Amino acid sequence: MDAWLWWLIGAAVLGIALVVTTMPELGMLAVGALAGALTSYLGGGLVTQVLVFAAVSVVLIVVVRPIAARHRSQRPQLASGVDALRGRQAVVVERVDSGEGGRIKLAGEIWSARALDAGQTFEPGQQVDVVEIDGATAVVM
């Protein structure tokens, strides 16, 4: 069997391992194996094939891995759902306190609400800031 076919088999095995383990480095090694297969197909010797495999794999790991890690750790730019409601202002519709709570108009909808601080109360018409959403209740201050 030709050497380039062994490289393709190696790339396929690394690709399957990538899918099973979700380790992106295995995908980069698979691309290196494809480069080794191409080198073999074009007539490069075994030493050249291994050097091309190693070089392509190392370059991909050194360059792509930090970029992928940075993208994975970044929060989404656009907040949605409950995350989009934190920090917004609302208008008190029904008296809000820390005990029984009350109601606010937030993003065009009526929400149940309670005050963040125990002694604080807000009267109808006052503007409040939404600190967090606890279930279906907005915590305001």
mmCIF file of N, CA, C and O in Angstrom, residues 56-122:
data_model
loop_
_atom_site.group_PDB
_atom_site.id
_atom_site.type_symbol
_atom_site.label_atom_id
_atom_site.label_comp_id
_atom_site.label_asym_id
_atom_site.label_seq_id
_atom_site.Cartn_x
_atom_site.Cartn_y
_atom_site.Cartn_z
ATOM 1 N N VAL A 56 3.260 21.398 9.738
ATOM 2 C CA VAL A 56 1.873 21.864 9.581
ATOM 3 C C VAL A 56 1.114 21.723 10.897
ATOM 4 O O VAL A 56 0.391 22.637 11.314
ATOM 5 N N SER A 57 1.299 20.594 11.568
ATOM 6 C CA SER A 57 0.593 20.378 12.838
ATOM 7 C C SER A 57 1.008 21.397 13.891
ATOM 8 O O SER A 57 0.156 21.984 14.580
ATOM 9 N N VAL A 58 2.297 21.632 14.038
ATOM 10 C CA VAL A 58 2.788 22.576 15.046
ATOM 11 C C VAL A 58 2.321 23.996 14.723
ATOM 12 O O VAL A 58 1.878 24.730 15.618
ATOM 13 N N VAL A 59 2.408 24.387 13.466
ATOM 14 C CA VAL A 59 1.972 25.741 13.091
ATOM 15 C C VAL A 59 0.480 25.922 13.390
ATOM 16 O O VAL A 59 0.071 26.945 13.942
ATOM 17 N N LEU A 60 -0.326 24.926 13.052
ATOM 18 C CA LEU A 60 -1.756 25.041 13.332
ATOM 19 C C LEU A 60 -2.023 25.115 14.839
ATOM 20 O O LEU A 60 -2.841 25.926 15.279
ATOM 21 N N ILE A 61 -1.349 24.296 15.604
ATOM 22 C CA ILE A 61 -1.571 24.307 17.051
ATOM 23 C C ILE A 61 -1.111 25.630 17.658
ATOM 24 O O ILE A 61 -1.806 26.218 18.494
ATOM 25 N N VAL A 62 0.038 26.141 17.211
ATOM 26 C CA VAL A 62 0.563 27.390 17.766
ATOM 27 C C VAL A 62 -0.275 28.592 17.346
ATOM 28 O O VAL A 62 -0.499 29.510 18.138
ATOM 29 N N VAL A 63 -0.778 28.603 16.119
ATOM 30 C CA VAL A 63 -1.503 29.774 15.616
ATOM 31 C C VAL A 63 -3.004 29.688 15.899
ATOM 32 O O VAL A 63 -3.608 30.634 16.404
ATOM 33 N N VAL A 64 -3.618 28.558 15.573
ATOM 34 C CA VAL A 64 -5.078 28.454 15.636
ATOM 35 C C VAL A 64 -5.585 28.237 17.058
ATOM 36 O O VAL A 64 -6.619 28.790 17.432
ATOM 37 N N ARG A 65 -4.890 27.458 17.852
ATOM 38 C CA ARG A 65 -5.376 27.117 19.192
ATOM 39 C C ARG A 65 -5.604 28.341 20.077
ATOM 40 O O ARG A 65 -6.666 28.460 20.702
ATOM 41 N N PRO A 66 -4.671 29.302 20.161
ATOM 42 C CA PRO A 66 -4.942 30.489 20.992
ATOM 43 C C PRO A 66 -6.118 31.316 20.472
ATOM 44 O O PRO A 66 -6.885 31.869 21.267
ATOM 45 N N ILE A 67 -6.271 31.392 19.161
ATOM 46 C CA ILE A 67 -7.394 32.141 18.596
ATOM 47 C C ILE A 67 -8.708 31.471 18.969
ATOM 48 O O ILE A 67 -9.669 32.124 19.379
ATOM 49 N N ALA A 68 -8.759 30.148 18.838
ATOM 50 C CA ALA A 68 -9.970 29.406 19.193
ATOM 51 C C ALA A 68 -10.278 29.530 20.678
ATOM 52 O O ALA A 68 -11.434 29.699 21.069
ATOM 53 N N ALA A 69 -9.258 29.468 21.522
ATOM 54 C CA ALA A 69 -9.464 29.602 22.968
ATOM 55 C C ALA A 69 -9.997 30.986 23.316
ATOM 56 O O ALA A 69 -10.877 31.131 24.178
ATOM 57 N N ARG A 70 -9.500 32.010 22.645
ATOM 58 C CA ARG A 70 -9.960 33.376 22.894
ATOM 59 C C ARG A 70 -11.428 33.526 22.498
ATOM 60 O O ARG A 70 -12.225 34.115 23.215
ATOM 61 N N HIS A 71 -11.812 32.952 21.365
ATOM 62 C CA HIS A 71 -13.207 33.032 20.926
ATOM 63 C C HIS A 71 -14.133 32.244 21.844
ATOM 64 O O HIS A 71 -15.272 32.628 22.053
ATOM 65 N N ARG A 72 -13.644 31.131 22.358
ATOM 66 C CA ARG A 72 -14.458 30.297 23.235
ATOM 67 C C ARG A 72 -14.721 30.989 24.572
ATOM 68 O O ARG A 72 -15.777 30.815 25.165
ATOM 69 N N SER A 73 -13.771 31.781 25.053
ATOM 70 C CA SER A 73 -13.908 32.399 26.371
ATOM 71 C C SER A 73 -14.666 33.720 26.336
ATOM 72 O O SER A 73 -15.075 34.217 27.379
ATOM 73 N N GLN A 74 -14.865 34.304 25.164
ATOM 74 C CA GLN A 74 -15.562 35.584 25.076
ATOM 75 C C GLN A 74 -17.061 35.391 25.252
ATOM 76 O O GLN A 74 -17.644 34.437 24.770
ATOM 77 N N ARG A 75 -17.649 36.333 25.959
ATOM 78 C CA ARG A 75 -19.110 36.323 26.107
ATOM 79 C C ARG A 75 -19.730 36.817 24.807
ATOM 80 O O ARG A 75 -19.128 37.604 24.086
ATOM 81 N N PRO A 76 -20.947 36.414 24.527
ATOM 82 C CA PRO A 76 -21.606 36.911 23.326
ATOM 83 C C PRO A 76 -21.803 38.425 23.390
ATOM 84 O O PRO A 76 -22.065 38.966 24.468
ATOM 85 N N GLN A 77 -21.656 39.093 22.260
ATOM 86 C CA GLN A 77 -21.804 40.544 22.207
ATOM 87 C C GLN A 77 -23.256 40.971 22.419
ATOM 88 O O GLN A 77 -23.527 42.025 22.950
ATOM 89 N N LEU A 78 -24.187 40.143 21.997
ATOM 90 C CA LEU A 78 -25.600 40.489 22.068
ATOM 91 C C LEU A 78 -26.259 39.658 23.162
ATOM 92 O O LEU A 78 -26.323 38.441 23.063
ATOM 93 N N ALA A 79 -26.726 40.324 24.196
ATOM 94 C CA ALA A 79 -27.417 39.618 25.275
ATOM 95 C C ALA A 79 -28.853 39.362 24.848
ATOM 96 O O ALA A 79 -29.477 40.183 24.176
ATOM 97 N N SER A 80 -29.379 38.220 25.237
ATOM 98 C CA SER A 80 -30.758 37.901 24.893
ATOM 99 C C SER A 80 -31.438 37.257 26.093
ATOM 100 O O SER A 80 -30.791 36.867 27.059
ATOM 101 N N GLY A 81 -32.742 37.165 26.030
ATOM 102 C CA GLY A 81 -33.508 36.551 27.105
ATOM 103 C C GLY A 81 -33.378 37.348 28.389
ATOM 104 O O GLY A 81 -33.396 38.579 28.405
ATOM 105 N N VAL A 82 -33.223 36.635 29.484
ATOM 106 C CA VAL A 82 -33.135 37.256 30.805
ATOM 107 C C VAL A 82 -31.890 38.127 30.916
ATOM 108 O O VAL A 82 -31.916 39.185 31.551
ATOM 109 N N ASP A 83 -30.795 37.726 30.276
ATOM 110 C CA ASP A 83 -29.561 38.516 30.338
ATOM 111 C C ASP A 83 -29.761 39.913 29.774
ATOM 112 O O ASP A 83 -29.124 40.864 30.217
ATOM 113 N N ALA A 84 -30.637 40.057 28.800
ATOM 114 C CA ALA A 84 -30.877 41.366 28.189
ATOM 115 C C ALA A 84 -31.662 42.288 29.115
ATOM 116 O O ALA A 84 -31.659 43.505 28.917
ATOM 117 N N LEU A 85 -32.335 41.735 30.116
ATOM 118 C CA LEU A 85 -33.155 42.560 31.004
ATOM 119 C C LEU A 85 -32.366 43.124 32.182
ATOM 120 O O LEU A 85 -32.760 44.131 32.768
ATOM 121 N N ARG A 86 -31.261 42.499 32.542
ATOM 122 C CA ARG A 86 -30.442 43.000 33.651
ATOM 123 C C ARG A 86 -29.878 44.366 33.296
ATOM 124 O O ARG A 86 -29.376 44.572 32.199
ATOM 125 N N GLY A 87 -29.961 45.274 34.252
ATOM 126 C CA GLY A 87 -29.419 46.610 34.036
ATOM 127 C C GLY A 87 -30.385 47.570 33.367
ATOM 128 O O GLY A 87 -30.082 48.750 33.247
ATOM 129 N N ARG A 88 -31.547 47.112 32.940
ATOM 130 C CA ARG A 88 -32.513 48.002 32.295
ATOM 131 C C ARG A 88 -33.343 48.731 33.339
ATOM 132 O O ARG A 88 -33.422 48.330 34.489
ATOM 133 N N GLN A 89 -33.975 49.806 32.899
ATOM 134 C CA GLN A 89 -34.845 50.564 33.788
ATOM 135 C C GLN A 89 -36.281 50.120 33.576
ATOM 136 O O GLN A 89 -36.668 49.711 32.475
ATOM 137 N N ALA A 90 -37.056 50.203 34.644
ATOM 138 C CA ALA A 90 -38.464 49.836 34.597
ATOM 139 C C ALA A 90 -39.260 50.870 35.385
ATOM 140 O O ALA A 90 -38.697 51.642 36.159
ATOM 141 N N VAL A 91 -40.566 50.864 35.191
ATOM 142 C CA VAL A 91 -41.453 51.786 35.893
ATOM 143 C C VAL A 91 -42.326 50.968 36.843
ATOM 144 O O VAL A 91 -42.901 49.940 36.452
ATOM 145 N N VAL A 92 -42.412 51.417 38.081
ATOM 146 C CA VAL A 92 -43.230 50.728 39.075
ATOM 147 C C VAL A 92 -44.698 50.939 38.747
ATOM 148 O O VAL A 92 -45.153 52.067 38.556
ATOM 149 N N VAL A 93 -45.462 49.858 38.686
ATOM 150 C CA VAL A 93 -46.895 49.913 38.403
ATOM 151 C C VAL A 93 -47.683 49.723 39.698
ATOM 152 O O VAL A 93 -48.704 50.360 39.925
ATOM 153 N N GLU A 94 -47.197 48.826 40.549
ATOM 154 C CA GLU A 94 -47.826 48.526 41.832
ATOM 155 C C GLU A 94 -46.726 48.547 42.883
ATOM 156 O O GLU A 94 -45.636 48.042 42.631
ATOM 157 N N ARG A 95 -46.967 49.105 44.043
ATOM 158 C CA ARG A 95 -45.953 49.284 45.092
ATOM 159 C C ARG A 95 -45.041 48.053 45.222
ATOM 160 O O ARG A 95 -45.502 46.939 45.341
ATOM 161 N N VAL A 96 -43.715 48.314 45.220
ATOM 162 C CA VAL A 96 -42.723 47.248 45.312
ATOM 163 C C VAL A 96 -41.975 47.378 46.630
ATOM 164 O O VAL A 96 -41.483 48.448 46.969
ATOM 165 N N ASP A 97 -41.894 46.276 47.375
ATOM 166 C CA ASP A 97 -41.081 46.230 48.583
ATOM 167 C C ASP A 97 -40.369 44.886 48.626
ATOM 168 O O ASP A 97 -40.480 44.086 47.714
ATOM 169 N N SER A 98 -39.637 44.639 49.698
ATOM 170 C CA SER A 98 -38.874 43.390 49.773
ATOM 171 C C SER A 98 -39.717 42.233 50.278
ATOM 172 O O SER A 98 -39.359 41.073 50.091
ATOM 173 N N GLY A 99 -40.838 42.525 50.906
ATOM 174 C CA GLY A 99 -41.686 41.471 51.470
ATOM 175 C C GLY A 99 -42.564 40.814 50.416
ATOM 176 O O GLY A 99 -42.227 39.789 49.824
ATOM 177 N N GLU A 100 -43.730 41.415 50.195
ATOM 178 C CA GLU A 100 -44.685 40.844 49.243
ATOM 179 C C GLU A 100 -44.351 41.191 47.801
ATOM 180 O O GLU A 100 -44.877 40.593 46.880
ATOM 181 N N GLY A 101 -43.514 42.170 47.599
ATOM 182 C CA GLY A 101 -43.153 42.567 46.245
ATOM 183 C C GLY A 101 -44.204 43.467 45.639
ATOM 184 O O GLY A 101 -44.968 44.114 46.330
ATOM 185 N N GLY A 102 -44.221 43.500 44.332
ATOM 186 C CA GLY A 102 -45.165 44.340 43.618
ATOM 187 C C GLY A 102 -45.040 44.067 42.131
ATOM 188 O O GLY A 102 -44.621 42.978 41.727
ATOM 189 N N ARG A 103 -45.370 45.088 41.316
ATOM 190 C CA ARG A 103 -45.321 44.892 39.859
ATOM 191 C C ARG A 103 -44.614 46.074 39.202
ATOM 192 O O ARG A 103 -44.741 47.218 39.646
ATOM 193 N N ILE A 104 -43.876 45.766 38.129
ATOM 194 C CA ILE A 104 -43.200 46.797 37.340
ATOM 195 C C ILE A 104 -43.499 46.559 35.870
ATOM 196 O O ILE A 104 -43.903 45.459 35.474
ATOM 197 N N LYS A 105 -43.313 47.612 35.077
ATOM 198 C CA LYS A 105 -43.415 47.475 33.626
ATOM 199 C C LYS A 105 -41.988 47.487 33.094
ATOM 200 O O LYS A 105 -41.284 48.487 33.184
ATOM 201 N N LEU A 106 -41.582 46.347 32.537
ATOM 202 C CA LEU A 106 -40.216 46.144 32.062
ATOM 203 C C LEU A 106 -40.265 45.659 30.626
ATOM 204 O O LEU A 106 -40.894 44.640 30.341
ATOM 205 N N ALA A 107 -39.635 46.409 29.743
ATOM 206 C CA ALA A 107 -39.573 46.051 28.318
ATOM 207 C C ALA A 107 -40.968 45.837 27.745
ATOM 208 O O ALA A 107 -41.202 44.920 26.960
ATOM 209 N N GLY A 108 -41.928 46.675 28.173
ATOM 210 C CA GLY A 108 -43.273 46.599 27.631
ATOM 211 C C GLY A 108 -44.148 45.524 28.251
ATOM 212 O O GLY A 108 -45.282 45.342 27.834
ATOM 213 N N GLU A 109 -43.642 44.799 29.244
ATOM 214 C CA GLU A 109 -44.408 43.737 29.896
ATOM 215 C C GLU A 109 -44.489 44.002 31.396
ATOM 216 O O GLU A 109 -43.609 44.628 31.979
ATOM 217 N N ILE A 110 -45.533 43.471 32.005
ATOM 218 C CA ILE A 110 -45.706 43.598 33.448
ATOM 219 C C ILE A 110 -45.013 42.406 34.108
ATOM 220 O O ILE A 110 -45.273 41.252 33.774
ATOM 221 N N TRP A 111 -44.111 42.716 35.041
ATOM 222 C CA TRP A 111 -43.345 41.693 35.767
ATOM 223 C C TRP A 111 -43.630 41.813 37.254
ATOM 224 O O TRP A 111 -43.827 42.923 37.768
ATOM 225 N N SER A 112 -43.601 40.698 37.966
ATOM 226 C CA SER A 112 -43.600 40.770 39.422
ATOM 227 C C SER A 112 -42.205 41.215 39.829
ATOM 228 O O SER A 112 -41.225 40.911 39.151
ATOM 229 N N ALA A 113 -42.124 41.947 40.928
ATOM 230 C CA ALA A 113 -40.829 42.494 41.340
ATOM 231 C C ALA A 113 -40.737 42.553 42.848
ATOM 232 O O ALA A 113 -41.749 42.587 43.541
ATOM 233 N N ARG A 114 -39.511 42.558 43.332
ATOM 234 C CA ARG A 114 -39.248 42.775 44.752
ATOM 235 C C ARG A 114 -38.012 43.642 44.871
ATOM 236 O O ARG A 114 -37.159 43.656 43.987
ATOM 237 N N ALA A 115 -37.928 44.348 45.986
ATOM 238 C CA ALA A 115 -36.804 45.252 46.212
ATOM 239 C C ALA A 115 -35.573 44.454 46.625
ATOM 240 O O ALA A 115 -35.677 43.438 47.321
ATOM 241 N N LEU A 116 -34.418 44.913 46.207
ATOM 242 C CA LEU A 116 -33.161 44.258 46.555
ATOM 243 C C LEU A 116 -32.870 44.411 48.042
ATOM 244 O O LEU A 116 -32.529 43.448 48.720
ATOM 245 N N ASP A 117 -33.022 45.631 48.560
ATOM 246 C CA ASP A 117 -32.751 45.900 49.974
ATOM 247 C C ASP A 117 -34.028 45.706 50.791
ATOM 248 O O ASP A 117 -35.128 46.077 50.363
ATOM 249 N N ALA A 118 -33.875 45.175 51.992
ATOM 250 C CA ALA A 118 -35.024 44.821 52.824
ATOM 251 C C ALA A 118 -35.904 46.021 53.186
ATOM 252 O O ALA A 118 -37.117 45.927 53.190
ATOM 253 N N GLY A 119 -35.325 47.164 53.470
ATOM 254 C CA GLY A 119 -36.111 48.316 53.918
ATOM 255 C C GLY A 119 -36.587 49.222 52.792
ATOM 256 O O GLY A 119 -37.232 50.233 53.058
ATOM 257 N N GLN A 120 -36.306 48.909 51.585
ATOM 258 C CA GLN A 120 -36.615 49.799 50.476
ATOM 259 C C GLN A 120 -38.017 49.538 49.922
ATOM 260 O O GLN A 120 -38.446 48.397 49.804
ATOM 261 N N THR A 121 -38.719 50.613 49.586
ATOM 262 C CA THR A 121 -40.014 50.498 48.903
ATOM 263 C C THR A 121 -40.024 51.483 47.751
ATOM 264 O O THR A 121 -39.380 52.538 47.792
ATOM 265 N N PHE A 122 -40.764 51.132 46.721
ATOM 266 C CA PHE A 122 -40.895 51.987 45.542
ATOM 267 C C PHE A 122 -42.376 52.161 45.244
ATOM 268 O O PHE A 122 -43.141 51.201 45.230
#
